[in-house]
Amino acid sequence: MTKSLSAKLGIKQGMRGIFINASPDKIKNIDTAGLALSSKANGYFDYIHLFVKRQAELDKKFPMLRNHLKPMGMLWISWPKGVRENKDLTLTKIIKIGYDHGLVESKTLSMDATWSAIKFTHPKKGKIYTNKYGKLKT
């Protein structure tokens, strides 16, 4: 049995979530049933999902998103796969930006034929994180 995209993303009943820069069809493909969706980034979230194409935008939004993420929450960053027009993001650049802003990556997946996604979480106390793409800022 194949897991649904929402299950792969870790969405569970009762979570509070927000999508940023997501087209309606992307949200529909995820099946957000059970997710209490917010249209504004206020308060704290279990699930945050940003769709982004440019490093500058990701670097600018990352601190705000991290500040709205619950301690056990997850921040998903989706970016276009391969060579796409007006895109300068790669997996390694996204990981570096995440580490620069104090979050660690834990999982990547294919959203569809066009978009990839990577999950970030708060680092666990006492755990040492090493990654050749970025240095965790504390």
mmCIF file of C-alpha atoms in Angstrom:
data_model
loop_
_atom_site.group_PDB
_atom_site.id
_atom_site.type_symbol
_atom_site.label_atom_id
_atom_site.label_comp_id
_atom_site.label_asym_id
_atom_site.label_seq_id
_atom_site.Cartn_x
_atom_site.Cartn_y
_atom_site.Cartn_z
ATOM 1 C CA MET A 1 0.000 0.000 0.000
ATOM 2 C CA THR A 2 1.372 3.391 -1.004
ATOM 3 C CA LYS A 3 1.412 6.160 1.596
ATOM 4 C CA SER A 4 -0.483 9.327 0.767
ATOM 5 C CA LEU A 5 1.470 12.539 0.287
ATOM 6 C CA SER A 6 -0.009 13.952 3.496
ATOM 7 C CA ALA A 7 1.204 10.867 5.413
ATOM 8 C CA LYS A 8 4.696 11.221 3.898
ATOM 9 C CA LEU A 9 4.673 14.863 5.027
ATOM 10 C CA GLY A 10 3.746 13.795 8.564
ATOM 11 C CA ILE A 11 0.380 15.563 8.655
ATOM 12 C CA LYS A 12 -1.792 14.304 11.492
ATOM 13 C CA GLN A 13 -5.296 15.045 12.724
ATOM 14 C CA GLY A 14 -5.476 18.177 14.874
ATOM 15 C CA MET A 15 -2.215 19.771 13.739
ATOM 16 C CA ARG A 16 -2.141 23.503 13.107
ATOM 17 C CA GLY A 17 -0.620 24.364 9.744
ATOM 18 C CA ILE A 18 0.028 27.029 7.159
ATOM 19 C CA PHE A 19 0.991 27.011 3.487
ATOM 20 C CA ILE A 20 2.955 29.929 2.053
ATOM 21 C CA ASN A 21 3.202 30.582 -1.695
ATOM 22 C CA ALA A 22 1.319 27.344 -2.417
ATOM 23 C CA SER A 23 -1.056 27.240 -5.342
ATOM 24 C CA PRO A 24 -4.539 25.842 -4.630
ATOM 25 C CA ASP A 25 -3.758 22.704 -6.681
ATOM 26 C CA LYS A 26 -0.647 21.998 -4.547
ATOM 27 C CA ILE A 27 -2.694 22.226 -1.353
ATOM 28 C CA LYS A 28 -5.420 20.037 -2.883
ATOM 29 C CA ASN A 29 -2.844 17.360 -3.842
ATOM 30 C CA ILE A 30 -1.640 17.157 -0.245
ATOM 31 C CA ASP A 31 -5.047 16.316 1.293
ATOM 32 C CA THR A 32 -5.118 18.584 4.304
ATOM 33 C CA ALA A 33 -8.113 16.905 5.989
ATOM 34 C CA GLY A 34 -7.622 17.105 9.728
ATOM 35 C CA LEU A 35 -5.120 19.955 9.454
ATOM 36 C CA ALA A 36 -6.322 23.207 11.047
ATOM 37 C CA LEU A 37 -5.178 25.616 8.343
ATOM 38 C CA SER A 38 -4.348 29.236 9.013
ATOM 39 C CA SER A 39 -4.120 31.925 6.355
ATOM 40 C CA LYS A 40 -1.802 34.138 8.432
ATOM 41 C CA ALA A 41 1.498 33.415 10.153
ATOM 42 C CA ASN A 42 0.444 34.177 13.702
ATOM 43 C CA GLY A 43 1.071 32.014 16.729
ATOM 44 C CA TYR A 44 2.806 28.650 16.576
ATOM 45 C CA PHE A 45 2.446 25.852 14.056
ATOM 46 C CA ASP A 46 2.990 22.091 13.986
ATOM 47 C CA TYR A 47 3.310 22.188 10.190
ATOM 48 C CA ILE A 48 4.618 24.993 7.985
ATOM 49 C CA HIS A 49 5.090 24.529 4.242
ATOM 50 C CA LEU A 50 6.807 27.137 2.072
ATOM 51 C CA PHE A 51 6.985 26.931 -1.727
ATOM 52 C CA VAL A 52 9.927 28.984 -2.980
ATOM 53 C CA LYS A 53 12.172 29.419 -6.040
ATOM 54 C CA ARG A 54 14.840 31.919 -4.982
ATOM 55 C CA GLN A 55 17.584 31.796 -2.330
ATOM 56 C CA ALA A 56 17.041 35.417 -1.314
ATOM 57 C CA GLU A 57 13.357 34.823 -0.560
ATOM 58 C CA LEU A 58 14.091 31.651 1.421
ATOM 59 C CA ASP A 59 16.860 33.342 3.418
ATOM 60 C CA LYS A 60 14.554 36.280 4.189
ATOM 61 C CA LYS A 61 11.530 34.170 5.251
ATOM 62 C CA PHE A 62 13.365 31.402 7.132
ATOM 63 C CA PRO A 63 13.819 33.284 10.462
ATOM 64 C CA MET A 64 10.133 34.254 10.611
ATOM 65 C CA LEU A 65 9.041 30.706 9.800
ATOM 66 C CA ARG A 66 11.416 29.237 12.412
ATOM 67 C CA ASN A 67 10.018 31.646 15.012
ATOM 68 C CA HIS A 68 6.477 30.360 14.351
ATOM 69 C CA LEU A 69 7.469 26.679 14.502
ATOM 70 C CA LYS A 70 6.494 24.719 17.612
ATOM 71 C CA PRO A 71 9.381 22.898 19.360
ATOM 72 C CA MET A 72 8.271 19.551 17.872
ATOM 73 C CA GLY A 73 6.984 21.097 14.631
ATOM 74 C CA MET A 74 8.158 20.639 11.067
ATOM 75 C CA LEU A 75 9.000 23.188 8.404
ATOM 76 C CA TRP A 76 8.805 21.889 4.841
ATOM 77 C CA ILE A 77 10.530 23.792 2.062
ATOM 78 C CA SER A 78 9.471 22.947 -1.513
ATOM 79 C CA TRP A 79 11.418 24.090 -4.574
ATOM 80 C CA PRO A 80 11.242 23.316 -8.301
ATOM 81 C CA LYS A 81 13.232 20.307 -9.482
ATOM 82 C CA GLY A 82 16.015 20.482 -12.041
ATOM 83 C CA VAL A 83 16.698 23.442 -14.281
ATOM 84 C CA ARG A 84 13.714 25.751 -14.129
ATOM 85 C CA GLU A 85 13.279 29.339 -15.200
ATOM 86 C CA ASN A 86 13.844 31.938 -12.460
ATOM 87 C CA LYS A 87 15.106 29.403 -9.899
ATOM 88 C CA ASP A 88 18.437 29.409 -8.085
ATOM 89 C CA LEU A 89 17.767 26.888 -5.308
ATOM 90 C CA THR A 90 19.375 23.489 -4.921
ATOM 91 C CA LEU A 91 19.173 20.965 -2.107
ATOM 92 C CA THR A 92 22.621 21.910 -0.810
ATOM 93 C CA LYS A 93 21.809 25.636 -0.762
ATOM 94 C CA ILE A 94 18.545 24.996 1.080
ATOM 95 C CA ILE A 95 20.312 22.868 3.718
ATOM 96 C CA LYS A 96 22.911 25.608 4.231
ATOM 97 C CA ILE A 97 20.214 28.264 4.691
ATOM 98 C CA GLY A 98 18.391 26.021 7.177
ATOM 99 C CA TYR A 99 21.548 25.422 9.224
ATOM 100 C CA ASP A 100 22.398 29.138 9.071
ATOM 101 C CA HIS A 101 19.037 29.835 10.704
ATOM 102 C CA GLY A 102 19.265 27.122 13.363
ATOM 103 C CA LEU A 103 17.142 24.273 11.975
ATOM 104 C CA VAL A 104 18.259 20.835 10.788
ATOM 105 C CA GLU A 105 17.094 18.767 7.827
ATOM 106 C CA SER A 106 15.702 15.300 8.339
ATOM 107 C CA LYS A 107 13.922 14.089 5.209
ATOM 108 C CA THR A 108 13.466 14.844 1.524
ATOM 109 C CA LEU A 109 10.760 13.714 -0.860
ATOM 110 C CA SER A 110 9.283 14.293 -4.296
ATOM 111 C CA MET A 111 6.030 16.243 -4.120
ATOM 112 C CA ASP A 112 5.227 15.650 -7.795
ATOM 113 C CA ALA A 113 6.920 15.833 -11.197
ATOM 114 C CA THR A 114 7.841 19.495 -10.648
ATOM 115 C CA TRP A 115 8.456 20.034 -6.916
ATOM 116 C CA SER A 116 10.786 18.516 -4.308
ATOM 117 C CA ALA A 117 10.514 19.051 -0.550
ATOM 118 C CA ILE A 118 12.818 18.935 2.454
ATOM 119 C CA LYS A 119 11.786 18.826 6.105
ATOM 120 C CA PHE A 120 13.467 20.920 8.803
ATOM 121 C CA THR A 121 13.039 20.617 12.563
ATOM 122 C CA HIS A 122 14.509 22.190 15.652
ATOM 123 C CA PRO A 123 17.753 20.448 16.684
ATOM 124 C CA LYS A 124 17.547 18.024 19.609
ATOM 125 C CA LYS A 125 19.359 19.100 22.751
ATOM 126 C CA GLY A 126 22.687 17.368 23.214
ATOM 127 C CA LYS A 127 22.796 15.940 19.701
ATOM 128 C CA ILE A 128 25.755 16.911 17.529
ATOM 129 C CA TYR A 129 24.834 17.773 13.954
ATOM 130 C CA THR A 130 27.390 17.623 11.176
ATOM 131 C CA ASN A 131 26.632 18.339 7.584
ATOM 132 C CA LYS A 132 29.094 19.134 4.832
ATOM 133 C CA TYR A 133 26.715 21.708 3.333
ATOM 134 C CA GLY A 134 26.252 23.928 6.380
ATOM 135 C CA LYS A 135 27.266 24.612 9.940
ATOM 136 C CA LEU A 136 24.510 24.747 12.538
ATOM 137 C CA LYS A 137 24.310 28.172 14.132
ATOM 138 C CA THR A 138 23.370 28.102 17.789
#
